Structures are given as C-alpha cells and as structure tokens.
Amino acid sequence: MKIFSDKNLLKSFLEANKQKNKTIGFVPTMGALHHGHLFLIEQAKKKNDIVVVSIFVNPTQFNSKEDLENYPKTLESDVEMLKNIHCDVLFVPSVEEIYHENIVSEKFDFDGLEHQMEGKFREGHFDGVGTIVKTLFEIVAPNNAYFGEKDFQQLQIVKKLVKKYTFAISIKGCAIFREKDGLAMSSRNARLNIEQRKAAPFIYKVLKKAKKMFLTENHDFVTNWVENQFENHPLLKLEYFTIAEEKTLETIKIKEFNKKYRAFIAVFAGNIRLIDNLQLRNS
Ligand code: PAF
C-alpha cells in the first residue's frame, strides 16, 4: 500500500494512473476504522482499479472542542487493517496540508438539507463536511466515492455538493453495517463504557419498533412513542427523533404514499453522541 501525506505527490501518482485509464474509487474516513469502513472499501475494490482511502480527522466539522479531542485516533492499527485488505493508497494529510494556516470552513448552501436534523444540533457541521469533502474530491478526483448510510444526511449533502460543483464523481451510498446486537457501527462506539455499550442496541430496537408502528399509526403518534421510550432511560438521552422525507430531509407533515420516509435518531450515552436511521414503509 502506498501512503501519501503530500497532496501534490498523491495527485501526480493518481494522474499518472488516470493516463493509463485506471479508474479510482475513493473512501474518505476520519480513521478509527471498523467493519463498516472495510465494507465500503470492499465495495470500492470491486468496481475500481485503484482504491484510495483518506484518514483525516477534520477539525472544522466538530462543533465541540471536547468532541474533536476525544475522537478516537488509531492510525497504527488502521494502517494494518488497510494493508490486510490490500488497499492501494492511503492519504493521511496533516491539518496544515489541508487548511494551511487558516482552519476555517467555506460556507455552503445545500438547498436547505444542511438545516435539518444534524444541522440543527451541530452548528456549522455541514460547512465543515462540505469543505473537507470538496477539498478531498479536488485532490483525488475519483470516478466513484463511497459513503455509509449511517450518516444519511451527509450522504444526501455530498450528492448535492457533487451536483452544485459539477464534479464528475459518482456517489455510492452503502447500507448501514451493524454489530450482531443491531448497534450501527461507528468509530465513536469505541468510546462507550461496558454499561453504555450494553445499553446502546436499544436505539436500533426502538427504530425497528417505530418502523412497524409507522405502517398503521401516524408520525406524531410514533414520535411521541419514541420520545417516551427514552424519557426515563438511565443511560441514553434522546437528542432528537424525527421521521423525514428521504429527498428533502424535511420532517413529515402528512404521510404521502408516493414518498420515501426514514426515521432518524440522535442519542447521547454520557457525552458520546450516537446516530442511526432506518428506512420506513408507508403501507
Ligand atoms: O463520515 C465521515 O467520516 C466524515 O464526515 C468524512 C466524510 C470523512 C469527512 O470528514
């Protein structure tokens, strides 16, 4: 596996390969790799000649200094994992390499997608995500880029970014990878203590029940039911639960049978924030 920290060297390497008509698949990550990431990389390997993974804990997408400082960093084991699955290229830039001396995000208009859910609770988060994804796309210029559906809002925003900036990149969304007990895989899971880890699968259990209820009940009823489940939970604190339309991410007002809906949830276990989502059926 080739490892680059210099963006110009990476660009030249990839340019040379594009000249030879090689296709590039790209999996951007913040490291602390888990099976969900490996699944994205496997999908990328199937469809592209060269797979590039980036590991960069992007400071501008964190709205809390504490969250940034506590984000798990496991570069050595990440490199081992990537070598084991025969990843072709790893890009690990420094903060200076990406931002120079000015660590701020660009401002984006994602046609309102950025104001829903995560955007409401994590101010500036999607400006940070937009900034780093756009920068990485400019450096790597892949044919295909792979994102997990766990961050479904991010996935929709990246699709919008590609459209607005006319990147010739096909965005591939990949289904959520779950632990055996249903907990959505996330780098943040590594920070849960034993009790929190035991409690966390409750989030997916509630989502599954909500999905069942949505077949026959209206969205307000389902939302109230979910809120009640967390009301007196000793370890998990609900930040939000919402049923939203997949395309606009706007909270549902009336159930329309030609629209696709998803349930979205954010929960705190101590100071660790976990998100998850599940596609719903109207009938
Ligand atoms: O999903 C993530 O890990 C990050 O938001 C991403 C896309 C790598 C940008 O920093």
Short mmCIF file of C-alpha atoms and ligand atoms in Angstrom, two decimals:
data_model
loop_
_atom_site.label_atom_id
_atom_site.label_comp_id
_atom_site.label_asym_id
_atom_site.label_seq_id
_atom_site.Cartn_x
_atom_site.Cartn_y
_atom_site.Cartn_z
CA MET A 1 0.00 0.00 0.00
CA LYS A 2 1.31 3.45 -0.92
CA ILE A 3 0.98 6.08 1.81
CA PHE A 4 0.92 9.79 0.97
CA SER A 5 0.73 12.81 3.23
CA ASP A 6 1.62 15.30 0.49
CA LYS A 7 -1.39 16.15 -1.69
CA ASN A 8 0.71 17.06 -4.74
CA LEU A 9 2.56 13.76 -4.70
CA LEU A 10 -0.78 11.94 -4.40
CA LYS A 11 -2.23 13.97 -7.27
CA SER A 12 0.75 13.17 -9.54
CA PHE A 13 0.52 9.48 -8.69
CA LEU A 14 -3.20 9.37 -9.46
CA GLU A 15 -2.80 11.50 -12.61
CA ALA A 16 -0.26 9.01 -13.97
CA ASN A 17 -2.70 6.17 -13.33
CA LYS A 18 -5.62 8.03 -14.92
CA GLN A 19 -3.44 8.48 -18.03
CA LYS A 20 -3.35 4.69 -18.15
CA ASN A 21 -7.17 4.63 -17.99
CA LYS A 22 -7.26 3.28 -14.44
CA THR A 23 -10.43 4.06 -12.50
CA ILE A 24 -10.20 5.48 -8.98
CA GLY A 25 -12.52 4.61 -6.08
CA PHE A 26 -12.35 6.81 -3.01
CA VAL A 27 -13.37 6.16 0.61
CA PRO A 28 -12.92 9.24 2.81
CA THR A 29 -12.73 8.49 6.55
CA MET A 30 -11.69 10.01 9.85
CA GLY A 31 -9.90 6.80 10.84
CA ALA A 32 -10.64 4.52 13.81
CA LEU A 33 -11.62 2.07 11.10
CA HIS A 34 -14.22 -0.62 11.72
CA HIS A 35 -16.02 -3.23 9.63
CA GLY A 36 -18.38 -0.61 8.21
CA HIS A 37 -15.39 1.17 6.64
CA LEU A 38 -13.95 -2.13 5.43
CA PHE A 39 -17.25 -2.89 3.73
CA LEU A 40 -17.10 0.46 1.88
CA ILE A 41 -13.53 -0.31 0.81
CA GLU A 42 -14.56 -3.77 -0.41
CA GLN A 43 -17.35 -2.21 -2.50
CA ALA A 44 -14.81 0.24 -3.93
CA LYS A 45 -12.36 -2.56 -4.73
CA LYS A 46 -15.00 -4.43 -6.74
CA LYS A 47 -15.65 -1.54 -9.13
CA ASN A 48 -12.37 0.39 -9.42
CA ASP A 49 -8.78 -0.30 -10.44
CA ILE A 50 -7.28 1.75 -7.61
CA VAL A 51 -8.81 2.37 -4.19
CA VAL A 52 -7.78 5.45 -2.22
CA VAL A 53 -8.69 5.76 1.46
CA SER A 54 -8.14 9.01 3.31
CA ILE A 55 -7.77 9.34 7.07
CA PHE A 56 -8.20 12.89 8.27
CA VAL A 57 -9.91 13.99 11.48
CA ASN A 58 -11.38 17.16 10.07
CA PRO A 59 -11.36 19.88 12.77
CA THR A 60 -13.92 22.16 11.10
CA GLN A 61 -16.77 19.63 11.24
CA PHE A 62 -16.62 19.31 15.04
CA ASN A 63 -18.77 21.81 16.85
CA SER A 64 -17.21 20.97 20.21
CA LYS A 65 -13.51 21.09 21.06
CA GLU A 66 -14.00 18.22 23.51
CA ASP A 67 -15.57 16.01 20.84
CA LEU A 68 -12.64 16.68 18.49
CA GLU A 69 -10.08 15.94 21.21
CA ASN A 70 -11.85 12.73 22.24
CA TYR A 71 -12.37 11.42 18.72
CA PRO A 72 -10.60 8.02 18.63
CA LYS A 73 -7.27 8.05 16.81
CA THR A 74 -5.84 4.62 15.96
CA LEU A 75 -3.59 5.26 12.96
CA GLU A 76 -1.24 2.33 13.51
CA SER A 77 -3.99 -0.30 13.62
CA ASP A 78 -5.84 1.47 10.77
CA VAL A 79 -2.76 1.11 8.56
CA GLU A 80 -2.51 -2.59 9.45
CA MET A 81 -6.19 -3.15 8.61
CA LEU A 82 -5.80 -1.38 5.28
CA LYS A 83 -2.71 -3.39 4.39
CA ASN A 84 -4.53 -6.61 5.27
CA ILE A 85 -7.37 -5.88 2.88
CA HIS A 86 -4.92 -4.78 0.16
CA CYS A 87 -5.99 -1.18 -0.04
CA ASP A 88 -3.92 0.51 -2.78
CA VAL A 89 -3.43 4.02 -1.47
CA LEU A 90 -3.77 5.74 1.90
CA PHE A 91 -3.84 9.53 2.11
CA VAL A 92 -3.09 10.90 5.61
CA PRO A 93 -2.59 14.63 5.33
CA SER A 94 -1.78 16.93 8.24
CA VAL A 95 -4.17 19.74 9.19
CA GLU A 96 -1.67 22.23 7.64
CA GLU A 97 -1.59 20.29 4.37
CA ILE A 98 -5.36 20.70 4.02
CA TYR A 99 -6.03 24.09 5.64
CA HIS A 100 -2.62 25.87 5.57
CA GLU A 101 -2.73 28.37 8.45
CA ASN A 102 -6.44 29.13 8.14
CA ILE A 103 -8.53 26.41 9.82
CA VAL A 104 -11.99 27.62 8.84
CA SER A 105 -14.74 26.21 6.66
CA GLU A 106 -16.22 27.55 3.48
CA LYS A 107 -19.94 28.44 3.68
CA PHE A 108 -22.28 26.22 1.70
CA ASP A 109 -25.86 26.35 0.54
CA PHE A 110 -27.15 22.80 0.19
CA ASP A 111 -30.71 23.94 -0.62
CA GLY A 112 -31.86 23.53 2.97
CA LEU A 113 -30.57 19.99 3.54
CA GLU A 114 -27.98 21.45 5.90
CA HIS A 115 -30.61 22.98 8.20
CA GLN A 116 -32.37 19.73 9.10
CA MET A 117 -31.56 17.32 11.95
CA GLU A 118 -27.76 17.23 12.44
CA GLY A 119 -27.59 20.77 11.06
CA LYS A 120 -29.91 21.99 13.84
CA PHE A 121 -27.91 20.40 16.62
CA ARG A 122 -24.35 20.71 15.30
CA GLU A 123 -23.91 24.28 14.11
CA GLY A 124 -21.54 24.63 11.16
CA HIS A 125 -21.08 20.85 10.94
CA PHE A 126 -22.05 20.59 7.28
CA ASP A 127 -19.93 23.60 6.27
CA GLY A 128 -17.03 21.61 7.74
CA VAL A 129 -18.05 18.41 5.96
CA GLY A 130 -18.61 20.32 2.68
CA THR A 131 -15.18 21.96 2.96
CA ILE A 132 -13.24 18.76 3.52
CA VAL A 133 -15.18 16.61 1.05
CA LYS A 134 -14.83 19.27 -1.69
CA THR A 135 -11.09 19.62 -0.95
CA LEU A 136 -10.55 15.85 -1.00
CA PHE A 137 -12.56 15.48 -4.22
CA GLU A 138 -10.37 18.16 -5.84
CA ILE A 139 -7.22 16.31 -4.77
CA VAL A 140 -8.28 12.72 -5.50
CA ALA A 141 -10.73 13.38 -8.38
CA PRO A 142 -12.10 9.82 -8.14
CA ASN A 143 -14.56 8.18 -10.52
CA ASN A 144 -16.57 6.81 -7.60
CA ALA A 145 -16.76 7.81 -3.92
CA TYR A 146 -18.28 5.67 -1.17
CA PHE A 147 -20.24 6.88 1.87
CA GLY A 148 -22.16 4.97 4.53
CA GLU A 149 -25.90 5.46 5.01
CA LYS A 150 -25.42 5.78 8.77
CA ASP A 151 -24.69 9.42 8.00
CA PHE A 152 -27.64 9.59 5.63
CA GLN A 153 -27.91 13.38 5.80
CA GLN A 154 -24.20 13.66 4.98
CA LEU A 155 -24.70 11.31 2.03
CA GLN A 156 -27.51 13.49 0.62
CA ILE A 157 -25.40 16.61 1.16
CA VAL A 158 -22.41 15.08 -0.63
CA LYS A 159 -24.69 14.22 -3.58
CA LYS A 160 -25.85 17.84 -3.61
CA LEU A 161 -22.24 19.10 -3.44
CA VAL A 162 -21.30 16.98 -6.46
CA LYS A 163 -24.25 18.38 -8.42
CA LYS A 164 -23.63 22.02 -7.43
CA TYR A 165 -19.91 21.92 -8.18
CA THR A 166 -20.33 19.61 -11.21
CA PHE A 167 -17.80 17.05 -10.04
CA ALA A 168 -17.68 14.06 -12.40
CA ILE A 169 -17.91 11.68 -9.45
CA SER A 170 -20.50 9.01 -8.88
CA ILE A 171 -21.54 8.87 -5.21
CA LYS A 172 -22.29 5.40 -3.90
CA GLY A 173 -24.31 5.08 -0.71
CA CYS A 174 -23.75 1.83 1.22
CA ALA A 175 -26.16 0.25 3.70
CA ILE A 176 -25.51 0.61 7.43
CA PHE A 177 -23.22 -2.05 8.84
CA ARG A 178 -24.43 -3.27 12.25
CA GLU A 179 -22.98 -5.20 15.17
CA LYS A 180 -24.68 -8.55 15.91
CA ASP A 181 -26.89 -6.84 18.51
CA GLY A 182 -28.01 -4.21 15.98
CA LEU A 183 -25.89 -1.25 17.06
CA ALA A 184 -24.84 0.73 13.97
CA MET A 185 -21.07 0.56 13.54
CA SER A 186 -19.35 3.82 14.31
CA SER A 187 -15.88 4.94 15.32
CA ARG A 188 -17.49 6.54 18.36
CA ASN A 189 -18.66 3.12 19.68
CA ALA A 190 -15.08 2.53 20.83
CA ARG A 191 -15.58 5.26 23.44
CA LEU A 192 -18.62 3.60 25.09
CA ASN A 193 -18.01 2.02 28.50
CA ILE A 194 -19.29 -1.51 29.19
CA GLU A 195 -22.66 -0.34 30.53
CA GLN A 196 -23.21 2.17 27.73
CA ARG A 197 -22.23 -0.45 25.13
CA LYS A 198 -24.80 -2.86 26.61
CA ALA A 199 -27.49 -0.18 26.53
CA ALA A 200 -26.76 1.20 23.03
CA PRO A 201 -28.55 -1.51 20.92
CA PHE A 202 -31.78 -0.14 22.42
CA ILE A 203 -31.54 2.63 19.80
CA TYR A 204 -31.96 0.20 16.90
CA LYS A 205 -34.64 -1.76 18.77
CA VAL A 206 -36.68 1.43 19.11
CA LEU A 207 -36.13 2.28 15.43
CA LYS A 208 -37.37 -1.16 14.37
CA LYS A 209 -40.47 -0.85 16.54
CA ALA A 210 -41.09 2.66 15.18
CA LYS A 211 -40.87 1.25 11.64
CA LYS A 212 -43.55 -1.31 12.47
CA MET A 213 -45.78 1.29 14.10
CA PHE A 214 -45.47 3.69 11.15
CA LEU A 215 -47.30 1.16 8.97
CA THR A 216 -50.52 1.77 10.89
CA GLU A 217 -50.03 4.87 13.07
CA ASN A 218 -49.44 8.48 12.21
CA HIS A 219 -45.99 10.08 12.55
CA ASP A 220 -46.87 12.16 15.64
CA PHE A 221 -48.00 9.07 17.48
CA VAL A 222 -44.78 7.24 16.55
CA THR A 223 -42.61 10.22 17.51
CA ASN A 224 -44.30 10.53 20.92
CA TRP A 225 -43.91 6.83 21.50
CA VAL A 226 -40.16 7.00 20.73
CA GLU A 227 -39.70 10.06 22.97
CA ASN A 228 -41.43 8.18 25.81
CA GLN A 229 -39.07 5.21 25.44
CA PHE A 230 -36.11 7.42 26.30
CA GLU A 231 -37.87 9.59 28.92
CA ASN A 232 -36.61 7.68 31.94
CA HIS A 233 -33.77 5.74 30.39
CA PRO A 234 -30.89 5.62 32.89
CA LEU A 235 -28.08 5.72 30.29
CA LEU A 236 -29.41 7.03 27.00
CA LYS A 237 -30.63 10.55 26.41
CA LEU A 238 -32.60 11.29 23.25
CA GLU A 239 -31.47 14.40 21.36
CA TYR A 240 -33.93 14.05 18.52
CA PHE A 241 -36.13 11.57 16.72
CA THR A 242 -37.74 12.58 13.50
CA ILE A 243 -39.46 10.99 10.55
CA ALA A 244 -38.37 12.80 7.43
CA GLU A 245 -38.70 12.56 3.69
CA GLU A 246 -35.56 11.00 2.19
CA LYS A 247 -35.05 13.56 -0.58
CA THR A 248 -35.60 16.85 1.24
CA LEU A 249 -34.93 15.56 4.77
CA GLU A 250 -37.87 17.70 5.88
CA THR A 251 -39.91 16.36 8.77
CA ILE A 252 -43.05 14.67 7.55
CA LYS A 253 -46.27 16.68 7.76
CA ILE A 254 -48.73 14.33 6.12
CA LYS A 255 -47.98 10.79 5.07
CA GLU A 256 -47.90 10.68 1.25
CA PHE A 257 -47.86 7.31 -0.39
CA ASN A 258 -45.57 8.28 -3.27
CA LYS A 259 -42.81 9.49 -0.94
CA LYS A 260 -39.99 7.65 0.82
CA TYR A 261 -39.53 8.25 4.53
CA ARG A 262 -36.80 7.47 7.02
CA ALA A 263 -36.66 7.60 10.80
CA PHE A 264 -33.62 9.49 12.12
CA ILE A 265 -32.35 9.46 15.68
CA ALA A 266 -29.55 11.01 17.75
CA VAL A 267 -28.89 9.81 21.28
CA PHE A 268 -26.30 10.62 23.92
CA ALA A 269 -24.68 7.90 26.03
CA GLY A 270 -22.85 10.10 28.52
CA ASN A 271 -21.05 12.58 26.26
CA ILE A 272 -20.87 10.17 23.33
CA ARG A 273 -23.27 11.02 20.56
CA LEU A 274 -24.70 8.14 18.52
CA ILE A 275 -26.82 8.48 15.40
CA ASP A 276 -28.78 5.94 13.42
CA ASN A 277 -31.57 5.79 10.86
CA LEU A 278 -33.92 3.32 9.24
CA GLN A 279 -35.92 3.40 6.02
CA LEU A 280 -39.67 3.19 6.61
CA ARG A 281 -42.54 1.84 4.59
CA ASN A 282 -45.81 3.75 4.26
CA SER A 283 -48.02 0.75 3.90
O1 PAF B 1 -18.15 10.42 7.60
C1 PAF B 1 -17.01 10.79 7.91
O2 PAF B 1 -16.19 10.02 8.41
C2 PAF B 1 -16.60 12.22 7.67
O3 PAF B 1 -17.66 13.08 7.86
C3 PAF B 1 -15.94 12.45 6.29
C4 PAF B 1 -16.91 12.16 5.16
C5 PAF B 1 -14.72 11.56 6.14
C6 PAF B 1 -15.49 13.90 6.16
O4 PAF B 1 -14.58 14.24 7.15
#
